[in-house]
CSV table of C-alpha atoms in Angstrom, one decimal:
chain,number,residue,atom,x,y,z
A,1,UNK,CA,17.7,-5.9,15.4
A,2,UNK,CA,16.9,-3.0,14.2
A,3,UNK,CA,14.9,-2.5,10.3
A,4,UNK,CA,15.5,-0.1,7.8
A,5,UNK,CA,12.9,0.4,5.5
A,6,UNK,CA,13.1,2.2,2.2
A,7,UNK,CA,9.8,3.1,0.6
A,8,UNK,CA,8.6,5.2,-2.2
A,9,UNK,CA,5.7,6.4,-0.1
A,10,UNK,CA,5.9,9.0,2.2
A,11,UNK,CA,4.8,7.7,5.7
A,12,UNK,CA,2.2,10.8,6.1
A,13,UNK,CA,0.6,10.4,2.4
A,14,UNK,CA,-2.0,7.9,2.4
A,15,UNK,CA,-2.2,4.7,5.3
A,16,UNK,CA,-2.0,1.3,3.6
A,17,UNK,CA,0.1,-1.9,3.3
A,18,UNK,CA,3.8,-0.1,4.4
A,19,UNK,CA,2.4,1.6,7.3
A,20,UNK,CA,0.0,-1.7,8.6
A,21,UNK,CA,2.9,-3.6,8.4
A,22,UNK,CA,6.6,-1.6,9.8
A,23,UNK,CA,4.1,-0.1,12.6
A,24,UNK,CA,4.2,-3.7,13.5
A,25,UNK,CA,7.6,-4.6,12.8
A,26,UNK,CA,7.9,-0.9,15.5
A,27,UNK,CA,7.2,-3.2,18.3
A,28,UNK,CA,10.1,-5.8,17.8
A,29,UNK,CA,12.6,-3.4,16.0
A,30,UNK,CA,13.6,-0.5,16.0
A,31,UNK,CA,12.6,1.3,12.7
A,32,UNK,CA,13.8,3.5,10.6
A,33,UNK,CA,12.0,4.9,7.6
A,34,UNK,CA,13.9,5.9,4.8
A,35,UNK,CA,11.4,8.3,2.3
A,36,UNK,CA,12.0,9.2,-0.7
A,37,UNK,CA,14.4,13.0,-0.7
A,38,UNK,CA,12.9,16.1,-1.0
A,39,UNK,CA,14.8,19.3,-2.7
A,40,UNK,CA,15.2,23.0,-1.7
A,41,UNK,CA,17.6,25.6,-2.1
A,42,UNK,CA,20.0,24.7,0.6
A,43,UNK,CA,23.8,24.4,1.1
A,44,UNK,CA,23.9,21.4,2.7
A,45,UNK,CA,22.7,18.0,2.5
A,46,UNK,CA,20.8,16.5,5.8
A,47,UNK,CA,18.1,14.5,7.1
A,48,UNK,CA,15.0,15.0,8.9
A,49,UNK,CA,14.0,12.5,11.9
A,50,UNK,CA,9.8,12.6,13.0
A,51,UNK,CA,9.3,10.1,15.5
A,52,UNK,CA,5.5,8.1,14.4
A,53,UNK,CA,4.2,6.2,17.0
A,54,UNK,CA,7.5,4.0,17.8
A,55,UNK,CA,8.9,4.5,13.8
A,56,UNK,CA,11.4,7.1,13.2
A,57,UNK,CA,10.8,8.5,10.0
A,58,UNK,CA,13.3,10.1,8.1
A,59,UNK,CA,13.5,12.4,5.5
A,60,UNK,CA,16.9,12.9,3.2
A,61,UNK,CA,17.1,16.8,2.5
A,62,UNK,CA,19.1,17.6,-0.9
A,63,UNK,CA,19.8,20.9,-2.6
A,64,UNK,CA,17.8,21.8,-5.8
A,65,UNK,CA,21.0,21.8,-8.1
A,66,UNK,CA,22.4,18.4,-7.7
A,67,UNK,CA,22.3,16.3,-10.7
A,68,UNK,CA,21.5,12.3,-10.5
A,69,UNK,CA,26.0,11.1,-9.8
A,70,UNK,CA,25.6,14.2,-6.6
A,71,UNK,CA,21.8,12.9,-5.1
A,72,UNK,CA,23.5,9.6,-4.8
A,73,UNK,CA,25.9,10.5,-3.2
A,74,UNK,CA,24.6,12.6,-1.0
A,75,UNK,CA,22.1,9.7,-0.2
A,76,UNK,CA,25.2,7.3,0.7
A,77,UNK,CA,26.4,9.9,2.4
A,78,UNK,CA,23.5,10.5,4.3
A,79,UNK,CA,23.0,6.8,5.1
A,80,UNK,CA,25.9,6.6,7.0
A,81,UNK,CA,25.5,9.4,9.1
A,82,UNK,CA,22.3,7.8,9.9
A,83,UNK,CA,24.0,3.9,10.5
A,84,UNK,CA,26.4,6.4,13.3
A,85,UNK,CA,24.0,9.1,14.3
A,86,UNK,CA,21.2,6.1,16.0
A,87,UNK,CA,24.4,3.6,16.6
A,88,UNK,CA,23.1,0.9,14.0
A,89,UNK,CA,25.1,-2.2,13.3
A,90,UNK,CA,23.4,-5.4,13.1
A,91,UNK,CA,20.1,-4.5,10.9
A,92,UNK,CA,17.1,-5.9,8.7
A,93,UNK,CA,16.8,-4.1,5.3
A,94,UNK,CA,13.1,-4.2,4.0
A,95,UNK,CA,12.9,-2.9,0.4
A,96,UNK,CA,9.5,-1.6,-1.3
A,97,UNK,CA,11.6,-0.2,-4.1
A,98,UNK,CA,14.5,-1.4,-5.6
A,99,UNK,CA,15.6,2.3,-6.8
A,100,UNK,CA,17.5,2.9,-2.7
A,101,UNK,CA,20.1,-0.1,-3.8
A,102,UNK,CA,21.5,3.1,-5.7
A,103,UNK,CA,22.9,4.1,-2.4
A,104,UNK,CA,22.2,1.4,-0.4
A,105,UNK,CA,23.9,-1.6,-1.7
A,106,UNK,CA,27.1,-1.2,-0.2
A,107,UNK,CA,25.7,-2.4,2.8
A,108,UNK,CA,25.7,-5.7,4.5
A,109,UNK,CA,22.0,-6.2,6.3
A,110,UNK,CA,21.2,-9.3,8.2
A,111,UNK,CA,18.5,-10.4,6.3
A,112,UNK,CA,17.1,-8.5,3.5
A,113,UNK,CA,13.6,-8.4,2.6
A,114,UNK,CA,11.7,-7.4,-0.9
A,115,UNK,CA,7.9,-6.6,0.2
A,116,UNK,CA,6.8,-6.1,-3.7
A,117,UNK,CA,3.4,-4.5,-3.3
A,118,UNK,CA,2.6,-3.5,-6.5
A,119,UNK,CA,4.6,-3.9,-10.5
A,120,UNK,CA,5.7,-0.7,-9.7
A,121,UNK,CA,7.6,-0.5,-13.2
A,122,UNK,CA,3.7,-0.6,-15.0
A,123,UNK,CA,3.2,2.9,-13.1
A,124,UNK,CA,3.2,6.2,-14.5
A,125,UNK,CA,6.7,7.6,-14.8
A,126,UNK,CA,8.5,5.1,-13.5
A,127,UNK,CA,12.3,4.9,-13.3
A,128,UNK,CA,13.6,3.2,-16.8
A,129,UNK,CA,16.4,1.7,-14.4
A,130,UNK,CA,13.7,0.1,-12.2
A,131,UNK,CA,13.3,-3.8,-13.8
A,132,UNK,CA,17.4,-4.2,-13.7
A,133,UNK,CA,17.5,-2.3,-10.1
A,134,UNK,CA,14.6,-5.0,-9.1
A,135,UNK,CA,16.4,-8.1,-10.6
A,136,UNK,CA,19.7,-6.9,-8.7
A,137,UNK,CA,16.9,-6.7,-5.4
A,138,UNK,CA,15.6,-10.3,-6.3
A,139,UNK,CA,19.6,-11.7,-6.0
A,140,UNK,CA,20.3,-10.2,-3.0
A,141,UNK,CA,16.3,-10.6,-1.0
A,142,UNK,CA,16.6,-13.1,1.6
A,143,UNK,CA,12.6,-13.7,1.3
A,144,UNK,CA,9.9,-12.0,-0.8
A,145,UNK,CA,6.7,-11.2,0.1
A,146,UNK,CA,4.4,-9.6,-2.7
A,147,UNK,CA,1.0,-7.6,-2.7
A,148,UNK,CA,-1.5,-10.2,-4.0
A,149,UNK,CA,-1.5,-13.7,-5.5
A,150,UNK,CA,-1.8,-12.2,-9.1
A,151,UNK,CA,2.2,-10.2,-8.7
A,152,UNK,CA,3.0,-13.7,-7.3
A,153,UNK,CA,2.0,-15.8,-9.8
A,154,UNK,CA,4.1,-13.5,-12.0
A,155,UNK,CA,7.1,-13.4,-9.9
A,156,UNK,CA,7.5,-17.1,-8.5
A,157,UNK,CA,9.9,-18.2,-10.5
A,158,UNK,CA,12.3,-15.2,-9.6
A,159,UNK,CA,12.7,-15.8,-6.2
A,160,UNK,CA,13.5,-19.4,-4.1
A,161,UNK,CA,11.7,-17.6,-0.8
A,162,UNK,CA,8.6,-15.8,-1.8
A,163,UNK,CA,5.2,-15.5,-0.8
A,164,UNK,CA,2.0,-14.3,-1.5
A,165,UNK,CA,0.2,-11.6,1.2
A,166,UNK,CA,-2.7,-10.0,-0.1
A,167,UNK,CA,-4.2,-6.5,1.2
A,168,UNK,CA,-5.2,-7.5,4.8
A,169,UNK,CA,-7.7,-5.6,6.8
A,170,UNK,CA,-7.8,-3.8,10.4
A,171,UNK,CA,-11.2,-4.9,11.2
A,172,UNK,CA,-12.4,-3.3,14.4
A,173,UNK,CA,-11.3,0.0,12.9
A,174,UNK,CA,-13.6,-0.3,9.8
A,175,UNK,CA,-16.3,-1.9,11.3
A,176,UNK,CA,-17.0,1.7,12.9
A,177,UNK,CA,-18.8,2.4,9.7
A,178,UNK,CA,-21.5,0.5,10.7
A,179,UNK,CA,-22.3,2.3,14.0
A,180,UNK,CA,-24.8,5.0,14.0
A,181,UNK,CA,-23.5,8.3,14.3
A,182,UNK,CA,-23.7,11.8,12.5
A,183,UNK,CA,-21.8,12.5,8.6
A,184,UNK,CA,-19.2,14.5,8.2
A,185,UNK,CA,-19.7,18.1,8.0
A,186,UNK,CA,-18.8,18.0,4.1
A,187,UNK,CA,-20.7,14.9,3.8
A,188,UNK,CA,-23.6,15.5,5.5
A,189,UNK,CA,-25.5,17.7,3.0
A,190,UNK,CA,-24.9,15.2,-0.1
A,191,UNK,CA,-28.2,13.4,-1.2
A,192,UNK,CA,-28.2,9.8,-1.1
A,193,UNK,CA,-28.1,7.1,-3.1
A,194,UNK,CA,-24.4,7.7,-2.5
A,195,UNK,CA,-21.6,5.4,-3.8
A,196,UNK,CA,-18.3,6.6,-2.6
A,197,UNK,CA,-14.9,5.6,-3.0
A,198,UNK,CA,-11.4,7.1,-1.3
A,199,UNK,CA,-7.6,6.4,-2.3
A,200,UNK,CA,-5.4,8.2,-4.1
A,201,UNK,CA,-6.3,9.3,-7.9
A,202,UNK,CA,-4.4,8.8,-10.1
A,203,UNK,CA,-3.8,6.9,-14.0
A,204,UNK,CA,-5.4,4.0,-12.4
A,205,UNK,CA,-8.8,5.7,-11.8
A,206,UNK,CA,-11.3,5.7,-14.5
A,207,UNK,CA,-12.1,8.8,-15.4
A,208,UNK,CA,-14.3,8.3,-18.0
A,209,UNK,CA,-16.6,5.6,-16.5
A,210,UNK,CA,-17.4,8.0,-13.4
A,211,UNK,CA,-18.4,10.6,-16.1
A,212,UNK,CA,-20.5,8.6,-18.1
A,213,UNK,CA,-22.3,7.1,-14.7
A,214,UNK,CA,-22.4,10.3,-13.2
A,215,UNK,CA,-24.4,11.8,-16.2
A,216,UNK,CA,-26.9,9.0,-16.9
A,217,UNK,CA,-27.6,8.7,-12.9
A,218,UNK,CA,-28.2,12.7,-12.1
A,219,UNK,CA,-30.2,11.1,-8.9
A,220,UNK,CA,-27.4,9.3,-7.8
A,221,UNK,CA,-24.4,11.5,-6.0
A,222,UNK,CA,-20.3,10.3,-6.0
A,223,UNK,CA,-17.7,10.9,-3.1
A,224,UNK,CA,-14.2,10.9,-4.3
A,225,UNK,CA,-11.7,11.0,-1.2
A,226,UNK,CA,-8.5,11.0,-1.7
A,227,UNK,CA,-5.5,13.0,-3.9
A,228,UNK,CA,-5.1,13.8,-7.1
A,229,UNK,CA,-1.7,12.7,-8.3
A,230,UNK,CA,0.4,12.1,-11.8
A,231,UNK,CA,-3.2,13.7,-13.7
A,232,UNK,CA,-4.2,16.9,-14.3
A,233,UNK,CA,-7.1,17.9,-11.6
A,234,UNK,CA,-8.7,19.8,-14.9
A,235,UNK,CA,-9.6,16.3,-16.0
A,236,UNK,CA,-11.7,15.2,-13.6
A,237,UNK,CA,-15.2,15.0,-14.1
A,238,UNK,CA,-17.6,18.1,-13.3
A,239,UNK,CA,-21.2,17.4,-12.9
A,240,UNK,CA,-23.2,18.3,-9.7
A,241,UNK,CA,-23.7,15.1,-8.1
A,242,UNK,CA,-20.0,14.8,-8.0
A,243,UNK,CA,-18.2,15.7,-5.0
A,244,UNK,CA,-14.5,15.7,-4.4
A,245,UNK,CA,-14.1,15.8,-0.5
A,246,UNK,CA,-10.0,15.7,-0.8
A,247,UNK,CA,-7.9,13.3,1.5
A,248,UNK,CA,-8.5,12.7,4.8
A,249,UNK,CA,-6.7,10.5,7.6
A,250,UNK,CA,-7.0,6.8,7.9
A,251,UNK,CA,-9.0,7.6,11.3
A,252,UNK,CA,-11.7,9.4,9.6
A,253,UNK,CA,-12.4,6.7,6.6
A,254,UNK,CA,-15.0,4.6,8.6
A,255,UNK,CA,-16.7,8.2,9.1
A,256,UNK,CA,-17.6,8.5,5.7
A,257,UNK,CA,-18.0,5.3,4.8
A,258,UNK,CA,-21.0,5.0,7.1
A,259,UNK,CA,-22.7,6.9,5.2
A,260,UNK,CA,-22.3,5.5,1.6
A,261,UNK,CA,-24.9,2.9,0.3
A,262,UNK,CA,-22.0,1.6,-2.2
A,263,UNK,CA,-18.6,1.7,-2.3
A,264,UNK,CA,-16.9,1.5,-5.3
A,265,UNK,CA,-13.1,1.0,-7.1
A,266,UNK,CA,-13.8,2.7,-10.7
A,267,UNK,CA,-10.5,1.6,-12.2
A,268,UNK,CA,-9.1,0.7,-15.4
A,269,UNK,CA,-8.0,-2.5,-16.7
A,270,UNK,CA,-4.4,-1.1,-18.1
A,271,UNK,CA,-0.6,-2.1,-17.4
A,272,UNK,CA,-1.0,-0.1,-13.8
A,273,UNK,CA,-3.6,-1.9,-12.5
A,274,UNK,CA,-2.5,-5.6,-13.8
A,275,UNK,CA,-0.8,-6.6,-10.8
A,276,UNK,CA,-2.3,-4.7,-7.2
A,277,UNK,CA,-4.5,-6.6,-4.3
A,278,UNK,CA,-6.7,-3.3,-3.6
A,279,UNK,CA,-6.3,-2.5,0.4
A,280,UNK,CA,-9.8,-0.8,0.6
A,281,UNK,CA,-12.1,-4.1,-0.9
A,282,UNK,CA,-11.9,-5.6,2.4
A,283,UNK,CA,-11.9,-2.4,3.8
A,284,UNK,CA,-15.2,-1.9,2.3
A,285,UNK,CA,-16.4,-5.1,3.2
A,286,UNK,CA,-15.4,-4.3,6.9
A,287,UNK,CA,-17.4,-1.8,6.9
A,288,UNK,CA,-20.3,-3.7,6.0
A,289,UNK,CA,-21.1,-1.7,2.7
A,290,UNK,CA,-21.8,-3.7,-0.9
A,291,UNK,CA,-19.1,-2.8,-3.6
A,292,UNK,CA,-19.0,-2.7,-7.5
A,293,UNK,CA,-15.3,-3.1,-8.9
A,294,UNK,CA,-13.7,-3.0,-11.8
A,295,UNK,CA,-12.6,-7.0,-13.3
A,296,UNK,CA,-8.9,-6.2,-10.9
A,297,UNK,CA,-7.7,-9.8,-11.0
A,298,UNK,CA,-7.0,-9.9,-7.4
A,299,UNK,CA,-10.6,-8.5,-6.9
A,300,UNK,CA,-12.2,-10.8,-9.4
A,301,UNK,CA,-10.5,-13.7,-7.4
A,302,UNK,CA,-11.6,-14.7,-4.4
A,303,UNK,CA,-14.1,-11.2,-3.9
A,304,UNK,CA,-16.0,-11.6,-7.2
A,305,UNK,CA,-16.3,-15.0,-7.8
A,306,UNK,CA,-17.6,-15.7,-3.9
A,307,UNK,CA,-20.4,-13.0,-4.7
A,308,UNK,CA,-18.9,-10.2,-2.2
A,309,UNK,CA,-17.9,-7.9,-4.6
A,310,UNK,CA,-20.2,-6.7,-8.1
A,311,UNK,CA,-17.8,-6.3,-11.0
A,312,UNK,CA,-18.5,-3.5,-13.7
A,313,UNK,CA,-16.0,-2.3,-15.9
A,314,UNK,CA,-18.3,-0.3,-18.2
A,315,UNK,CA,-21.4,2.5,-17.6
A,316,UNK,CA,-24.0,-0.1,-18.4
A,317,UNK,CA,-22.8,-2.8,-15.9
A,318,UNK,CA,-21.9,-0.7,-13.5
A,319,UNK,CA,-25.7,1.0,-13.5
A,320,UNK,CA,-27.1,-2.4,-13.6
A,321,UNK,CA,-25.1,-3.4,-10.4
A,322,UNK,CA,-26.3,-0.2,-8.3
A,323,UNK,CA,-29.9,-0.6,-9.1
A,324,UNK,CA,-29.8,-4.4,-8.2
A,325,UNK,CA,-27.9,-3.2,-4.6
A,326,UNK,CA,-30.2,0.3,-4.1
A,327,UNK,CA,-33.2,-2.8,-4.9
A,328,UNK,CA,-31.9,-5.5,-2.1
A,329,UNK,CA,-33.3,-4.1,1.5
A,330,UNK,CA,-32.5,-7.4,3.0
A,331,UNK,CA,-28.4,-7.4,3.0
A,332,UNK,CA,-28.4,-9.7,6.4
A,333,UNK,CA,-27.1,-12.9,4.8
A,334,UNK,CA,-24.3,-11.7,2.6
A,335,UNK,CA,-23.0,-9.8,5.8
A,336,UNK,CA,-22.7,-13.0,7.4
A,337,UNK,CA,-21.2,-14.4,4.8
A,338,UNK,CA,-18.6,-11.7,4.6
A,339,UNK,CA,-18.1,-11.7,8.2
A,340,UNK,CA,-17.2,-15.1,8.1
A,341,UNK,CA,-14.7,-14.9,4.9
A,342,UNK,CA,-12.6,-12.2,6.3
A,343,UNK,CA,-12.7,-13.4,10.5
A,344,UNK,CA,-9.2,-15.3,9.5
A,345,UNK,CA,-8.6,-11.7,7.6
A,346,UNK,CA,-6.2,-9.2,9.1
A,347,UNK,CA,-2.7,-7.3,9.1
A,348,UNK,CA,-1.9,-8.7,12.8
A,349,UNK,CA,-2.1,-12.2,10.9
A,350,UNK,CA,-0.2,-11.2,7.8
A,351,UNK,CA,2.4,-9.6,10.2
A,352,UNK,CA,2.6,-12.7,12.2
A,353,UNK,CA,3.3,-15.0,9.1
A,354,UNK,CA,5.6,-12.6,7.9
A,355,UNK,CA,8.0,-12.7,10.7
A,356,UNK,CA,7.9,-16.0,11.4
A,357,UNK,CA,9.1,-16.0,8.2
A,358,UNK,CA,11.7,-13.7,8.7
A,359,UNK,CA,12.8,-15.5,11.8
A,360,UNK,CA,12.7,-18.7,10.3
A,361,UNK,CA,15.6,-17.2,7.8
A,362,UNK,CA,17.6,-15.1,10.3
A,363,UNK,CA,17.8,-18.8,12.0
A,364,UNK,CA,19.0,-20.5,8.7
A,365,UNK,CA,21.7,-17.6,8.3
A,366,UNK,CA,22.6,-18.2,12.0
A,367,UNK,CA,22.5,-22.1,11.6
A,368,UNK,CA,24.9,-21.5,8.6
A,369,UNK,CA,27.3,-19.4,10.1
A,370,UNK,CA,28.0,-21.4,13.2
A,371,UNK,CA,28.5,-24.8,10.7
A,372,UNK,CA,31.0,-22.7,8.7
A,373,UNK,CA,32.9,-21.1,11.9
A,374,UNK,CA,33.1,-25.3,12.7
A,375,UNK,CA,34.4,-26.2,9.9
A,376,UNK,CA,37.0,-23.5,10.3
A,377,UNK,CA,38.1,-24.4,13.9
A,378,UNK,CA,38.1,-28.1,13.0
């Protein structure tokens, strides 16, 4: 069977949950990962296909001048062409966002999966129709996964076949941060102690907190890695001890993490962070780094409650946590507890559980279909 994944995140943007899971499904399926369209001065709509390992990454290409109705019609035409060009018939449809229903609802996949990794309707610039489309997707989906426990609790009564799958890790990848090696060129001149963050810098990031702590602790240095999205770069705090190093590849992240004294998740507590389960939490810990995080529900439980992460929502608490971490020279016992906690946390385990649930659903559908055929025959 083929798998068509509809995602709002570009494959080559930031390597996260969709890439981890869909690349693993590519070992069992022929995978087509359909991104959001690009717009340019072209006369005829088309699509590009780029191979990324075993994943076929497809980007629809549309003309600038199209209105909303024309965009949907063009995307339907492109989707039909993809099916024909690649001889796709039986397939599993995997949605990360309900928006593509507008051009894909006419298809009849064998199984429909909704991997609800975030409450997208709470994010900045979310399309107004997102909630109504999600209700439609929940009626069509055979199985639903959520990106964390808090999101599961919010949606568990909206579908009969729904499961929580919080962020996982590639432990071996981030454990490289524990091995001795030279700093990357753009980080090696930054003095210690270093407090680091990697991820998307958007409306979730607490710029005021970063500004306050950097001002109060000029001898601490803050390494910020990642693209700036949906906010004005001019609003970023500017201090001599804040270093914005831009985006890095997934393979490079352990190289930078290795050189930090403390990792941080300085997020605001707002609608866009209410249901998130930051993948970077277990990644930081797998790299052996102490963490200071805002009181995000899925970080507080379990990581804060277990004593693996320091929780701080204001500058005073952040500074106190940072001073405690820097004063603690022996982290051996803490690391042993962290490693024991993370030993059963991996994207391979998550994928296996998800795939098992999908296989159960496929088997149940085949059984139901065979029963119907038998009844008709009788």
